[in-house]
mmCIF file of C-alpha atoms and ligand atoms in Angstrom:
data_model
loop_
_atom_site.group_PDB
_atom_site.id
_atom_site.type_symbol
_atom_site.label_atom_id
_atom_site.label_comp_id
_atom_site.label_asym_id
_atom_site.label_seq_id
_atom_site.Cartn_x
_atom_site.Cartn_y
_atom_site.Cartn_z
ATOM 1 C CA MET A 1 56.292 9.236 -7.798
ATOM 2 C CA LYS A 2 56.827 7.669 -11.192
ATOM 3 C CA SER A 3 53.833 6.706 -13.234
ATOM 4 C CA SER A 4 54.822 3.007 -13.266
ATOM 5 C CA GLU A 5 54.797 3.083 -9.480
ATOM 6 C CA ILE A 6 51.259 4.481 -9.427
ATOM 7 C CA LEU A 7 50.144 1.807 -11.821
ATOM 8 C CA SER A 8 51.557 -0.981 -9.680
ATOM 9 C CA ARG A 9 49.847 0.471 -6.593
ATOM 10 C CA ILE A 10 46.538 0.539 -8.388
ATOM 11 C CA LEU A 11 47.056 -3.046 -9.432
ATOM 12 C CA VAL A 12 47.810 -4.123 -5.876
ATOM 13 C CA VAL A 13 44.793 -2.306 -4.493
ATOM 14 C CA GLY A 14 42.642 -3.679 -7.291
ATOM 15 C CA GLY A 15 43.884 -7.207 -6.604
ATOM 16 C CA LEU A 16 43.031 -6.874 -2.949
ATOM 17 C CA LEU A 17 39.507 -5.728 -3.658
ATOM 18 C CA ILE A 18 38.885 -8.713 -5.871
ATOM 19 C CA ALA A 19 40.269 -11.042 -3.197
ATOM 20 C CA ILE A 20 37.970 -9.561 -0.568
ATOM 21 C CA SER A 21 34.832 -9.447 -2.598
ATOM 22 C CA ALA A 22 35.172 -12.771 -4.432
ATOM 23 C CA PRO A 23 33.931 -15.123 -1.649
ATOM 24 C CA PHE A 24 31.055 -12.769 -0.846
ATOM 25 C CA VAL A 25 29.870 -12.581 -4.446
ATOM 26 C CA ALA A 26 30.246 -16.335 -4.811
ATOM 27 C CA LYS A 27 27.988 -16.845 -1.828
ATOM 28 C CA LEU A 28 25.231 -14.703 -3.285
ATOM 29 C CA VAL A 29 25.484 -15.757 -6.881
ATOM 30 C CA GLY A 30 25.487 -19.515 -7.271
ATOM 31 C CA ALA A 31 26.888 -21.567 -10.130
ATOM 32 C CA GLN A 32 24.061 -20.775 -12.591
ATOM 33 C CA GLY A 33 23.757 -17.113 -11.610
ATOM 34 C CA THR A 34 21.109 -18.001 -9.074
ATOM 35 C CA ILE A 35 20.758 -15.951 -5.908
ATOM 36 C CA GLU A 36 19.972 -17.873 -2.752
ATOM 37 C CA MET A 37 17.860 -15.841 -0.393
ATOM 38 C CA HIS A 38 17.149 -16.652 3.251
ATOM 39 C CA GLY A 39 14.111 -15.323 5.068
ATOM 40 C CA ARG A 40 13.964 -14.703 8.803
ATOM 41 C CA MET A 41 11.390 -12.841 10.837
ATOM 42 C CA ALA A 42 12.116 -9.105 10.769
ATOM 43 C CA GLU A 43 13.264 -9.048 14.407
ATOM 44 C CA SER A 44 15.910 -11.673 13.564
ATOM 45 C CA GLY A 45 17.199 -9.876 10.486
ATOM 46 C CA GLY A 46 14.627 -10.200 7.695
ATOM 47 C CA TRP A 47 15.822 -11.166 4.225
ATOM 48 C CA ALA A 48 19.452 -11.939 3.375
ATOM 49 C CA PRO A 49 20.451 -10.534 0.986
ATOM 50 C CA ASP A 50 17.993 -7.638 1.157
ATOM 51 C CA VAL A 51 19.342 -5.701 -1.825
ATOM 52 C CA ILE A 52 19.619 -7.404 -5.201
ATOM 53 C CA GLN A 53 20.776 -6.043 -8.547
ATOM 54 C CA ALA A 54 19.140 -7.005 -11.825
ATOM 55 C CA LYS A 55 19.023 -5.877 -15.452
ATOM 56 C CA THR A 56 15.952 -5.298 -17.575
ATOM 57 C CA GLY A 57 15.176 -8.237 -19.834
ATOM 58 C CA VAL A 58 17.618 -10.556 -18.036
ATOM 59 C CA PRO A 59 15.913 -13.300 -15.977
ATOM 60 C CA LEU A 60 16.736 -13.128 -12.272
ATOM 61 C CA HIS A 61 16.738 -16.547 -10.615
ATOM 62 C CA LEU A 62 16.031 -16.686 -6.906
ATOM 63 C CA ARG A 63 16.113 -19.708 -4.587
ATOM 64 C CA LEU A 64 14.126 -18.861 -1.509
ATOM 65 C CA THR A 65 14.153 -20.585 1.829
ATOM 66 C CA SER A 66 13.244 -19.763 5.405
ATOM 67 C CA GLU A 67 15.379 -20.022 8.519
ATOM 68 C CA ASP A 68 12.412 -19.998 10.866
ATOM 69 C CA VAL A 69 8.665 -19.931 10.104
ATOM 70 C CA THR A 70 6.730 -19.886 6.825
ATOM 71 C CA HIS A 71 7.164 -16.617 4.974
ATOM 72 C CA GLY A 72 5.887 -15.431 1.615
ATOM 73 C CA PHE A 73 7.587 -13.590 -1.206
ATOM 74 C CA ALA A 74 6.124 -11.085 -3.639
ATOM 75 C CA VAL A 75 7.336 -8.039 -5.545
ATOM 76 C CA GLY A 76 5.461 -4.768 -5.040
ATOM 77 C CA GLN A 77 3.791 -2.999 -7.979
ATOM 78 C CA SER A 78 4.101 -6.107 -10.116
ATOM 79 C CA ASP A 79 1.672 -8.857 -11.014
ATOM 80 C CA ILE A 80 4.113 -11.667 -10.240
ATOM 81 C CA PRO A 81 2.157 -14.110 -8.049
ATOM 82 C CA ALA A 82 3.258 -14.480 -4.419
ATOM 83 C CA VAL A 83 4.963 -17.741 -3.377
ATOM 84 C CA ASP A 84 5.389 -19.359 0.019
ATOM 85 C CA VAL A 85 8.883 -19.605 1.499
ATOM 86 C CA LEU A 86 9.158 -22.645 3.769
ATOM 87 C CA PRO A 87 11.773 -23.690 6.306
ATOM 88 C CA GLY A 88 13.931 -26.569 5.035
ATOM 89 C CA LYS A 89 12.666 -26.201 1.456
ATOM 90 C CA MET A 90 13.825 -24.284 -1.600
ATOM 91 C CA THR A 91 11.351 -22.316 -3.686
ATOM 92 C CA ASP A 92 12.607 -21.231 -7.100
ATOM 93 C CA VAL A 93 11.385 -17.992 -8.612
ATOM 94 C CA THR A 94 12.440 -16.406 -11.877
ATOM 95 C CA LEU A 95 11.726 -12.716 -12.351
ATOM 96 C CA THR A 96 12.217 -10.653 -15.491
ATOM 97 C CA PHE A 97 11.758 -6.884 -15.311
ATOM 98 C CA ASP A 98 10.915 -4.768 -18.380
ATOM 99 C CA LYS A 99 11.313 -1.417 -16.643
ATOM 100 C CA PRO A 100 14.297 -0.139 -14.673
ATOM 101 C CA GLY A 101 13.793 1.234 -11.182
ATOM 102 C CA THR A 102 13.823 0.130 -7.572
ATOM 103 C CA TYR A 103 11.287 -2.559 -6.757
ATOM 104 C CA THR A 104 10.369 -3.611 -3.234
ATOM 105 C CA PHE A 105 9.997 -7.277 -2.400
ATOM 106 C CA TYR A 106 8.139 -8.222 0.745
ATOM 107 C CA CYS A 107 6.818 -11.039 2.882
ATOM 108 C CA THR A 108 3.170 -11.954 2.246
ATOM 109 C CA ARG A 109 2.627 -14.180 5.299
ATOM 110 C CA TRP A 110 1.715 -12.770 8.702
ATOM 111 C CA CYS A 111 4.837 -14.172 10.331
ATOM 112 C CA GLY A 112 4.712 -11.797 13.308
ATOM 113 C CA ILE A 113 3.990 -8.267 14.473
ATOM 114 C CA TYR A 114 6.897 -6.911 12.409
ATOM 115 C CA HIS A 115 5.879 -8.993 9.387
ATOM 116 C CA TRP A 116 5.519 -5.956 7.126
ATOM 117 C CA ARG A 117 9.104 -4.926 7.859
ATOM 118 C CA MET A 118 10.350 -8.016 5.997
ATOM 119 C CA ARG A 119 11.154 -6.052 2.881
ATOM 120 C CA GLY A 120 14.069 -5.646 0.526
ATOM 121 C CA LYS A 121 14.946 -3.996 -2.750
ATOM 122 C CA ILE A 122 15.637 -5.125 -6.278
ATOM 123 C CA GLU A 123 17.548 -2.442 -8.142
ATOM 124 C CA VAL A 124 16.876 -2.945 -11.824
ATOM 125 C CA SER A 125 19.101 -1.113 -14.277
ATOM 126 C CA GLY A 126 18.458 -0.753 -17.993
ATOM 127 C CA ASP A 127 18.025 1.721 -20.810
ATOM 128 C CA GLU A 128 14.282 2.220 -20.771
ATOM 129 C CA ALA A 129 13.094 5.444 -19.160
ATOM 130 C CA ALA A 130 10.037 5.011 -16.914
ATOM 131 C CA SER A 131 10.497 3.797 -13.342
ATOM 132 C CA PRO A 132 7.732 1.763 -11.662
ATOM 133 C CA GLN A 133 6.721 4.638 -9.389
ATOM 134 C CA SER A 134 6.775 7.580 -11.771
ATOM 135 C CA ILE A 135 3.212 8.708 -11.039
ATOM 136 C CA GLY A 136 4.034 12.269 -9.969
ATOM 137 C CA SER A 137 3.348 13.825 -6.570
ATOM 138 C CA PRO A 138 0.508 12.223 -4.626
ATOM 139 C CA LEU A 139 -2.570 14.347 -3.945
ATOM 140 C CA TYR A 140 -1.837 14.958 -0.277
ATOM 141 C CA VAL A 141 1.392 16.683 -1.307
ATOM 142 C CA THR A 142 -0.140 18.867 -4.042
ATOM 143 C CA LEU A 143 -3.115 19.716 -1.793
ATOM 144 C CA LYS A 144 -0.730 20.384 1.157
ATOM 145 C CA LEU A 145 -2.769 18.167 3.503
ATOM 146 C CA ASP A 146 -1.630 17.303 7.012
ATOM 147 C CA ILE A 147 -2.272 13.575 6.940
ATOM 148 C CA ASP A 148 -1.380 13.172 10.625
ATOM 149 C CA ALA A 149 -3.973 15.657 11.885
ATOM 150 C CA LEU A 150 -7.257 14.388 13.337
ATOM 151 C CA HIS A 151 -10.100 14.888 10.879
ATOM 152 C CA PRO A 152 -13.366 14.747 12.821
ATOM 153 C CA ALA A 153 -16.469 14.911 10.621
ATOM 154 C CA ALA A 154 -18.338 18.187 11.152
ATOM 155 C CA VAL A 155 -21.587 16.295 10.656
ATOM 156 C CA THR A 156 -22.599 12.613 10.600
ATOM 157 C CA PRO A 157 -25.710 10.853 9.282
ATOM 158 C CA VAL A 158 -28.392 9.201 11.376
ATOM 159 C CA GLY A 159 -28.422 5.888 9.476
ATOM 160 C CA ILE A 160 -26.272 4.309 6.755
ATOM 161 C CA PRO A 161 -26.241 6.451 3.582
ATOM 162 C CA ASP A 162 -27.516 4.403 0.645
ATOM 163 C CA ALA A 163 -26.068 4.982 -2.830
ATOM 164 C CA GLN A 164 -29.041 3.426 -4.606
ATOM 165 C CA ARG A 165 -31.522 5.693 -2.882
ATOM 166 C CA GLY A 166 -29.218 8.614 -3.678
ATOM 167 C CA ALA A 167 -29.202 7.750 -7.381
ATOM 168 C CA GLN A 168 -32.791 8.970 -7.814
ATOM 169 C CA PHE A 169 -31.737 12.537 -6.929
ATOM 170 C CA SER A 170 -28.610 12.473 -9.077
ATOM 171 C CA THR A 171 -30.103 14.729 -11.774
ATOM 172 C CA LEU A 172 -30.328 17.506 -9.173
ATOM 173 C CA LEU A 173 -26.570 17.452 -8.514
ATOM 174 C CA PRO A 174 -24.625 20.565 -9.494
ATOM 175 C CA ALA A 175 -22.202 20.135 -12.397
ATOM 176 C CA GLY A 176 -18.846 18.659 -11.421
ATOM 177 C CA SER A 177 -20.126 16.901 -8.258
ATOM 178 C CA LEU A 178 -19.283 13.476 -9.662
ATOM 179 C CA ALA A 179 -15.828 14.445 -10.984
ATOM 180 C CA PRO A 180 -12.946 12.367 -9.559
ATOM 181 C CA ASP A 181 -11.062 15.539 -8.566
ATOM 182 C CA TYR A 182 -13.981 16.667 -6.432
ATOM 183 C CA TYR A 183 -14.567 13.245 -4.885
ATOM 184 C CA ARG A 184 -10.914 12.708 -4.018
ATOM 185 C CA SER A 185 -10.293 16.099 -2.440
ATOM 186 C CA HIS A 186 -13.406 16.305 -0.232
ATOM 187 C CA SER A 187 -14.387 14.310 2.814
ATOM 188 C CA PRO A 188 -17.954 12.928 2.737
ATOM 189 C CA ALA A 189 -18.901 15.424 5.498
ATOM 190 C CA GLN A 190 -17.550 18.337 3.406
ATOM 191 C CA THR A 191 -19.475 17.084 0.385
ATOM 192 C CA TYR A 192 -22.613 16.801 2.507
ATOM 193 C CA LEU A 193 -22.326 20.399 3.739
ATOM 194 C CA ALA A 194 -21.652 21.652 0.195
ATOM 195 C CA LEU A 195 -24.774 19.851 -1.071
ATOM 196 C CA ARG A 196 -26.862 21.221 1.825
ATOM 197 C CA ALA A 197 -25.924 24.725 0.678
ATOM 198 C CA GLU A 198 -27.148 24.073 -2.897
ATOM 199 C CA PRO A 199 -30.459 25.828 -3.680
ATOM 200 C CA ALA A 200 -31.360 23.051 -6.158
ATOM 201 C CA LEU A 201 -31.190 20.493 -3.334
ATOM 202 C CA ALA A 202 -32.978 22.562 -0.696
ATOM 203 C CA ALA A 203 -36.040 20.290 -0.758
ATOM 204 C CA LEU A 204 -34.045 17.165 0.173
ATOM 205 C CA SER A 205 -33.942 15.868 3.733
ATOM 206 C CA ALA A 206 -30.683 15.249 5.599
ATOM 207 C CA VAL A 207 -31.022 11.510 4.960
ATOM 208 C CA GLU A 208 -31.598 12.063 1.229
ATOM 209 C CA THR A 209 -28.600 14.370 1.014
ATOM 210 C CA TRP A 210 -26.379 11.773 2.693
ATOM 211 C CA ASP A 211 -27.705 9.226 0.192
ATOM 212 C CA LEU A 212 -26.434 11.537 -2.537
ATOM 213 C CA VAL A 213 -23.006 11.634 -0.859
ATOM 214 C CA ALA A 214 -22.975 7.819 -0.984
ATOM 215 C CA TYR A 215 -24.025 8.019 -4.641
ATOM 216 C CA ILE A 216 -21.060 10.306 -5.426
ATOM 217 C CA TRP A 217 -18.721 7.763 -3.794
ATOM 218 C CA GLN A 218 -20.260 4.871 -5.724
ATOM 219 C CA SER A 219 -20.050 6.793 -9.010
ATOM 220 C CA ASN A 220 -16.306 7.051 -8.449
ATOM 221 C CA THR A 221 -15.747 3.330 -8.077
ATOM 222 C CA THR A 222 -16.868 0.083 -9.729
ATOM 223 C CA PRO A 223 -17.925 -3.338 -8.416
ATOM 224 C CA GLY A 224 -14.617 -4.693 -9.792
ATOM 225 C CA ALA A 225 -12.570 -2.060 -7.946
ATOM 226 C CA LEU A 226 -14.458 -2.737 -4.708
ATOM 227 C CA ALA A 227 -13.870 -6.477 -5.054
ATOM 228 C CA ALA A 228 -10.153 -5.870 -5.693
ATOM 229 C CA GLY A 229 -10.038 -3.464 -2.741
ATOM 230 C CA GLN A 230 -11.702 -6.003 -0.482
ATOM 231 C CA LYS A 231 -9.060 -8.591 -1.358
ATOM 232 C CA ILE A 232 -6.206 -6.161 -0.717
ATOM 233 C CA PHE A 233 -7.790 -5.191 2.597
ATOM 234 C CA ALA A 234 -8.274 -8.798 3.733
ATOM 235 C CA GLN A 235 -4.678 -9.695 2.867
ATOM 236 C CA ASN A 236 -2.825 -6.624 4.094
ATOM 237 C CA CYS A 237 -4.925 -4.500 6.404
ATOM 238 C CA ALA A 238 -7.515 -6.561 8.309
ATOM 239 C CA ALA A 239 -4.900 -7.984 10.710
ATOM 240 C CA CYS A 240 -4.686 -4.533 12.276
ATOM 241 C CA HIS A 241 -7.799 -2.639 11.158
ATOM 242 C CA GLY A 242 -10.136 -5.609 11.666
ATOM 243 C CA GLU A 243 -12.284 -7.499 9.166
ATOM 244 C CA THR A 244 -15.181 -5.107 9.768
ATOM 245 C CA GLY A 245 -13.073 -1.957 10.043
ATOM 246 C CA LYS A 246 -13.461 -1.619 13.811
ATOM 247 C CA GLY A 247 -9.718 -1.377 14.459
ATOM 248 C CA ASP A 248 -9.776 -4.733 16.264
ATOM 249 C CA GLY A 249 -7.599 -7.022 14.116
ATOM 250 C CA VAL A 250 -5.403 -9.746 15.646
ATOM 251 C CA PHE A 251 -2.383 -7.400 15.735
ATOM 252 C CA ALA A 252 -4.264 -4.335 16.972
ATOM 253 C CA ALA A 253 -3.454 -4.772 20.656
ATOM 254 C CA GLN A 254 0.227 -5.509 19.978
ATOM 255 C CA THR A 255 0.488 -2.484 17.682
ATOM 256 C CA ASN A 256 -0.944 -0.324 20.420
ATOM 257 C CA ALA A 257 1.392 -1.803 23.045
ATOM 258 C CA LEU A 258 4.405 -1.081 20.806
ATOM 259 C CA THR A 259 3.563 2.368 19.462
ATOM 260 C CA GLY A 260 0.843 3.761 21.714
ATOM 261 C CA LYS A 261 -1.400 4.124 18.621
ATOM 262 C CA SER A 262 -4.365 2.012 17.650
ATOM 263 C CA PRO A 263 -5.304 1.090 14.074
ATOM 264 C CA ALA A 264 -7.806 3.551 12.596
ATOM 265 C CA LYS A 265 -11.478 2.566 12.869
ATOM 266 C CA PHE A 266 -12.931 2.851 9.367
ATOM 267 C CA ALA A 267 -16.306 1.836 10.804
ATOM 268 C CA ASP A 268 -16.419 4.989 12.952
ATOM 269 C CA PRO A 269 -18.397 7.662 11.058
ATOM 270 C CA ALA A 270 -17.124 10.495 13.266
ATOM 271 C CA SER A 271 -13.608 9.943 11.925
ATOM 272 C CA MET A 272 -14.074 8.201 8.575
ATOM 273 C CA LEU A 273 -16.626 10.639 7.151
ATOM 274 C CA GLY A 274 -14.178 13.447 7.918
ATOM 275 C CA ALA A 275 -11.466 11.827 5.774
ATOM 276 C CA SER A 276 -11.124 12.643 2.078
ATOM 277 C CA PRO A 277 -9.783 9.948 -0.257
ATOM 278 C CA ALA A 278 -6.680 12.171 -0.621
ATOM 279 C CA VAL A 279 -5.979 12.034 3.132
ATOM 280 C CA LEU A 280 -6.451 8.260 3.214
ATOM 281 C CA GLN A 281 -4.220 7.860 0.160
ATOM 282 C CA GLY A 282 -1.496 9.953 1.808
ATOM 283 C CA LYS A 283 -1.437 7.797 4.927
ATOM 284 C CA ILE A 284 -1.499 4.573 2.901
ATOM 285 C CA LEU A 285 1.362 5.684 0.643
ATOM 286 C CA ARG A 286 3.588 7.199 3.311
ATOM 287 C CA GLY A 287 2.615 5.116 6.349
ATOM 288 C CA GLY A 288 2.404 6.377 9.914
ATOM 289 C CA MET A 289 6.136 6.889 10.552
ATOM 290 C CA GLY A 290 6.295 5.221 13.942
ATOM 291 C CA THR A 291 2.607 4.610 14.616
ATOM 292 C CA GLY A 292 2.693 1.027 13.364
ATOM 293 C CA MET A 293 0.874 1.891 10.127
ATOM 294 C CA PRO A 294 3.136 0.478 7.376
ATOM 295 C CA SER A 295 3.980 2.383 4.211
ATOM 296 C CA TRP A 296 2.288 0.812 1.184
ATOM 297 C CA GLY A 297 3.651 3.183 -1.441
ATOM 298 C CA PRO A 298 6.284 0.761 -2.753
ATOM 299 C CA ILE A 299 3.910 -2.229 -2.634
ATOM 300 C CA LEU A 300 0.544 -1.201 -4.092
ATOM 301 C CA THR A 301 0.055 0.167 -7.586
ATOM 302 C CA ASP A 302 -1.765 3.488 -7.998
ATOM 303 C CA GLN A 303 -4.889 1.578 -9.072
ATOM 304 C CA GLN A 304 -4.711 -0.825 -6.110
ATOM 305 C CA THR A 305 -4.392 2.142 -3.744
ATOM 306 C CA TRP A 306 -7.581 3.761 -5.090
ATOM 307 C CA ASP A 307 -9.343 0.372 -5.061
ATOM 308 C CA VAL A 308 -8.650 -0.162 -1.372
ATOM 309 C CA ILE A 309 -9.612 3.457 -0.554
ATOM 310 C CA SER A 310 -12.988 3.068 -2.247
ATOM 311 C CA TYR A 311 -13.413 -0.199 -0.329
ATOM 312 C CA LEU A 312 -12.716 1.554 3.016
ATOM 313 C CA TYR A 313 -15.863 3.644 2.506
ATOM 314 C CA THR A 314 -18.000 0.468 2.367
ATOM 315 C CA PHE A 315 -17.690 0.580 6.171
ATOM 316 C CA GLN A 316 -19.840 3.746 5.937
ATOM 317 C CA PHE A 317 -21.991 3.496 2.812
ATOM 318 C CA LYS A 318 -24.417 1.005 1.354
ATOM 319 C CA GLU A 319 -23.828 0.030 -2.277
ATOM 320 C CA SER A 320 -26.588 -0.335 -4.871
ATOM 321 C CA ASN A 321 -26.441 -4.067 -5.324
ATOM 322 C CA LYS A 322 -26.364 -5.022 -1.643
HETATM 323 C C1 HEC B 1 0.553 -3.338 11.573
HETATM 324 C C2 HEC B 1 -0.745 -2.715 11.685
HETATM 325 C C3 HEC B 1 -1.357 -2.040 10.477
HETATM 326 C C4 HEC B 1 -1.535 -2.554 9.211
HETATM 327 C C5 HEC B 1 -1.122 -3.922 8.705
HETATM 328 C C6 HEC B 1 -2.222 -1.556 8.452
HETATM 329 N N1 HEC B 1 -2.446 -0.462 9.227
HETATM 330 FE FE1 HEC B 1 -3.379 1.270 8.644
HETATM 331 N N2 HEC B 1 -3.048 2.081 10.469
HETATM 332 C C7 HEC B 1 -2.456 1.448 11.528
HETATM 333 C C8 HEC B 1 -2.418 2.347 12.660
HETATM 334 C C9 HEC B 1 -1.807 2.030 14.027
HETATM 335 C C10 HEC B 1 -3.031 3.543 12.259
HETATM 336 C C11 HEC B 1 -3.289 4.807 13.105
HETATM 337 C C12 HEC B 1 -2.083 5.659 13.213
HETATM 338 C C13 HEC B 1 -1.779 6.431 11.950
HETATM 339 O O1 HEC B 1 -2.707 7.018 11.353
HETATM 340 O O2 HEC B 1 -0.625 6.425 11.536
HETATM 341 C C14 HEC B 1 -3.404 3.344 10.866
HETATM 342 C C15 HEC B 1 -4.026 4.313 10.087
HETATM 343 C C16 HEC B 1 -4.456 4.120 8.788
HETATM 344 C C17 HEC B 1 -5.125 5.126 7.986
HETATM 345 C C18 HEC B 1 -5.442 6.551 8.398
HETATM 346 C C19 HEC B 1 -6.927 6.637 8.658
HETATM 347 C C20 HEC B 1 -7.408 8.001 8.976
HETATM 348 O O3 HEC B 1 -8.612 8.116 9.259
HETATM 349 O O4 HEC B 1 -6.646 8.983 8.971
HETATM 350 C C21 HEC B 1 -5.426 4.533 6.794
HETATM 351 C C22 HEC B 1 -6.114 5.169 5.619
HETATM 352 C C23 HEC B 1 -4.908 3.183 6.846
HETATM 353 N N3 HEC B 1 -4.342 2.963 8.074
HETATM 354 C C24 HEC B 1 -5.054 2.274 5.832
HETATM 355 C C25 HEC B 1 -4.466 1.013 5.823
HETATM 356 C C26 HEC B 1 -4.523 0.123 4.704
HETATM 357 C C27 HEC B 1 -5.249 0.389 3.405
HETATM 358 C C28 HEC B 1 -3.803 -0.980 5.049
HETATM 359 C C29 HEC B 1 -3.531 -2.207 4.213
HETATM 360 C C30 HEC B 1 -3.067 -2.005 2.851
HETATM 361 C C31 HEC B 1 -3.338 -0.786 6.412
HETATM 362 N N4 HEC B 1 -3.751 0.432 6.844
HETATM 363 C C32 HEC B 1 -2.592 -1.705 7.110
HETATM 364 C C33 HEC B 1 -1.957 0.157 11.534
HETATM 365 C C34 HEC B 1 -1.926 -0.703 10.460
HETATM 366 CU CU1 CU B 2 7.570 -13.105 6.959
#
């Protein structure tokens, strides 16, 4: 084959590709470089398109509309405010990314049982190094925890442990008890048993020791983090786990009918006090893989994840100022 022949073949093939892809690209990218995006409930297809390319520093214009019910649109791990996406209306959103990486956009309205599956990706290219999720391995991986195993608490308190009452014994605590590493890698029941074995705490009653466990939890959070965690919980978790953590949210029964699993009961001390923050974080990041528990890793920032975890323990512990 002569080289001119090869060249002409490449040209023909190249021409064909352009002809095929041109109408498709034109549909996605409108006259002013605006992408029109249509939302449908996940069972009818979710977002179209569901993968979008963008460049750092270059504004991305989206026109959002719904083909069925009201949806919402937000980008995970970003502080861009969520907008509503209404049938028969266009909502314009302009996004500019400073960091390259793959961002997840998602629906923020409870449009149905598969609501949380209404997700898509924005692939942002650029020169800058850091990606939005470059936070290293999560704790459950480094600690080699089995996040799917049951974690019954070896011991549970009689009443509600009270962080304020615990504060008065805080000077007796062994060094390192309040360190984040310790708090995150131990369940409250494990912490309780470790404190019971401390000679310096031998004079404390069981109730007083549990109060100290609550104090350790409270020392590892702040009122601001708890308030942020409460908001995240109300928006994203209560529909399954229930407003009061009893596993009785509006979608709990449907989740059980679909997967055979029920949303975890954070209000149940026998299970919750056996869970370390690291175990809870693992499940939140990864999701249940078929249990109905969504994966929140691409949606919540590291800080938001710890905020909601510290909030989950309010179903077990009493805070100082309450
Ligand atoms: C669509 C329903 C649904 C939503 C929404 C949901 N969950 Fe879950 N979640 C479940 C189910 C079902 C389980 C139990 C099965 C499992 O562990 O995978 C579970 C389990 C968990 C566990 C494991 C608890 C344990 O003791 O091991 C944590 C932690 C958790 N969810 C946190 C959250 C948080 C935080 C949110 C919101 C950001 C959330 N979930 C939203 C259904 C849901
Ligand atoms: Cu939706």
